[in-house]
GROMACS .gro file of C-alpha atoms in nm:
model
  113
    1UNK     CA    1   0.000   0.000   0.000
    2UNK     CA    2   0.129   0.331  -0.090
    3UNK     CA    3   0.094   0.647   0.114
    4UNK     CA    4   0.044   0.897  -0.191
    5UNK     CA    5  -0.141   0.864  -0.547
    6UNK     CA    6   0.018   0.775  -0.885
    7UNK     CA    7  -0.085   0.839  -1.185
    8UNK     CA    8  -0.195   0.494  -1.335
    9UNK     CA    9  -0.221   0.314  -1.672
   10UNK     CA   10  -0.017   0.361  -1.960
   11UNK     CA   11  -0.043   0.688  -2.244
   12UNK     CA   12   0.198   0.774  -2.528
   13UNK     CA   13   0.539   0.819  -2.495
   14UNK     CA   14   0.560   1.157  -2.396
   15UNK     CA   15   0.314   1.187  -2.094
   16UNK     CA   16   0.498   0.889  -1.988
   17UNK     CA   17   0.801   1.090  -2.015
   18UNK     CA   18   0.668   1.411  -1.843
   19UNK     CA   19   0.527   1.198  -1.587
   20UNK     CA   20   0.884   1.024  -1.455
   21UNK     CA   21   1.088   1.334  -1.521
   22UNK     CA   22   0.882   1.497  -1.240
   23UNK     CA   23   0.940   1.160  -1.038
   24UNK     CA   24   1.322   1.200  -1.147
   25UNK     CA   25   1.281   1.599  -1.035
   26UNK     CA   26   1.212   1.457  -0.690
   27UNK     CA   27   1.439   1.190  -0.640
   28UNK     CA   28   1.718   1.452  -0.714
   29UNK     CA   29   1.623   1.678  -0.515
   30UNK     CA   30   1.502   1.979  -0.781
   31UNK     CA   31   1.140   1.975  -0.591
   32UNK     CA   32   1.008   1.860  -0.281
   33UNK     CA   33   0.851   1.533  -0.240
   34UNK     CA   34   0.491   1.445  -0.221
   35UNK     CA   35   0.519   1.333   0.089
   36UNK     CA   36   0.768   1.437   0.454
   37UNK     CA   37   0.794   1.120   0.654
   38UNK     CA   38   1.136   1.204   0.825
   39UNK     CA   39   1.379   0.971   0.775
   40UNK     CA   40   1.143   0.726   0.572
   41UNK     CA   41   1.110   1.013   0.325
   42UNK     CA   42   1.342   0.885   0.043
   43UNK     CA   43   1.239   0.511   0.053
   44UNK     CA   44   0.891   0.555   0.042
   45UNK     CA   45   0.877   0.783  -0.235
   46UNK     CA   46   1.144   0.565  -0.423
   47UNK     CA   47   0.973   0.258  -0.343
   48UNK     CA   48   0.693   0.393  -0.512
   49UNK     CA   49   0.818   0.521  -0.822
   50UNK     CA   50   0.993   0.199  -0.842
   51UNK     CA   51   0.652   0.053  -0.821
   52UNK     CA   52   0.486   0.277  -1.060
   53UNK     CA   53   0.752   0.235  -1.300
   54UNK     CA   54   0.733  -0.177  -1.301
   55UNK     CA   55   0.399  -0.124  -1.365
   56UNK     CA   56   0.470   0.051  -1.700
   57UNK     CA   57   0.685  -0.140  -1.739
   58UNK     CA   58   0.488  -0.501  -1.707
   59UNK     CA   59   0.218  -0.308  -1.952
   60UNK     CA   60   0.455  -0.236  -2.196
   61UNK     CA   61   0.593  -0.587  -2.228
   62UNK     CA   62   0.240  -0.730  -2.238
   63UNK     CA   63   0.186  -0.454  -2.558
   64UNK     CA   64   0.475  -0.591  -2.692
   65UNK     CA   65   0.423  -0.945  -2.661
   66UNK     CA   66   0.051  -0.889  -2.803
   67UNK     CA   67   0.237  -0.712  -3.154
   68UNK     CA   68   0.032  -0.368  -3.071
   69UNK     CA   69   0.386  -0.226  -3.001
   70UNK     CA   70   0.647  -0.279  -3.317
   71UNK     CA   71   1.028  -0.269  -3.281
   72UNK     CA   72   1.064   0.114  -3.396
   73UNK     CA   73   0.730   0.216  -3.155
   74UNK     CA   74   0.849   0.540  -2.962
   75UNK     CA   75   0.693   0.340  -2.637
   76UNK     CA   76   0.960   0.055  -2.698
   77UNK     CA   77   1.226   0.325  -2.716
   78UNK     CA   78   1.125   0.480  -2.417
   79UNK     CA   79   1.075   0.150  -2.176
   80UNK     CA   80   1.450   0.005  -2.330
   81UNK     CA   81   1.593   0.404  -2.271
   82UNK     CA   82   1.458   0.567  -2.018
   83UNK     CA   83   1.274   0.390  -1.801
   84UNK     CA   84   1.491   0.125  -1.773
   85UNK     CA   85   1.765   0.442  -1.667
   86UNK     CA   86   1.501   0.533  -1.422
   87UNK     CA   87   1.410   0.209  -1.267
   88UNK     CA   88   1.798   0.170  -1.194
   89UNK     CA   89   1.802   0.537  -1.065
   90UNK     CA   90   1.468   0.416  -0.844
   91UNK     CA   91   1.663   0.140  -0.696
   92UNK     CA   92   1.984   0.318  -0.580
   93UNK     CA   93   1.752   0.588  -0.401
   94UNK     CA   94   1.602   0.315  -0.208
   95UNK     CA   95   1.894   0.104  -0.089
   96UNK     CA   96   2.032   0.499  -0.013
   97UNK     CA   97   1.681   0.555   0.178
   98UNK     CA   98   1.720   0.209   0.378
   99UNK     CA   99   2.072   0.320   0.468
  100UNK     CA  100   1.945   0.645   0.632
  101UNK     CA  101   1.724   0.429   0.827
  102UNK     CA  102   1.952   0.240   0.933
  103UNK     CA  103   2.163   0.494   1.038
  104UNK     CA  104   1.880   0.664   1.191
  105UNK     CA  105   1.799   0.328   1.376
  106UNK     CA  106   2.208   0.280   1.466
  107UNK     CA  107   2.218   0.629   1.640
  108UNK     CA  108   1.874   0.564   1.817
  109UNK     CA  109   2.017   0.268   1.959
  110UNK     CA  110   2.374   0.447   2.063
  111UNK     CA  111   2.162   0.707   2.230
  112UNK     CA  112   1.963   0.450   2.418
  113UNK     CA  113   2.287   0.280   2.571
   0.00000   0.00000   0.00000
């Protein structure tokens, strides 16, 4: 369960673009996330993107797999280009995320001893 609302489905190409450059906007840093849960800030929202972008991701292959997408399709470029770049940039923000927590967690626990 996620605690904020993605855009679902799949569209052309470029809403599909537009829609994870603002996801890549946040992970960097350019604007603020949809959501401020301390610590758990950066792995939630990366765990959802990730999410959200297996999801196009899964659709895309069944398009493909169906023939309604052909070799050349702009929607093939873009899930072999970019969103395979931003699924890999999804994944390194949230093993970053789970290492603030457990730093977070490792300093709770110094300050408790």
């Amino acid at each position: 369960m996620q605690k904020f609302p993605l855009k679902k489905g799949l569209s052309d190409a470029k809403d599909l673009h537009r829609e994870i450059d603002e996801y890549i906007n946040v992970l960097m840093g350019h604007i603020n996330p949809p959501i401020s849960d301390g610590v758990d800030t950066l792995f939630e929202v990366s765990s959802t993107y990730l999410a959200r972008a297996k999801e196009i991701e899964i659709k895309l292959l069944e398009r493909e797999r169906n023939g309604s997408i052909a070799t050349g399709d702009e929607l093939k470029k873009f899930r072999t280009g970019e969103l395979r770049s931003f699924i890999e940039l999804c994944k390194s923000a949230q093993n970053q995320g789970s290492r603030r927590i457990t730093m977070a967690l490792s300093e709770l626990n110094l300050k408790d001893n």
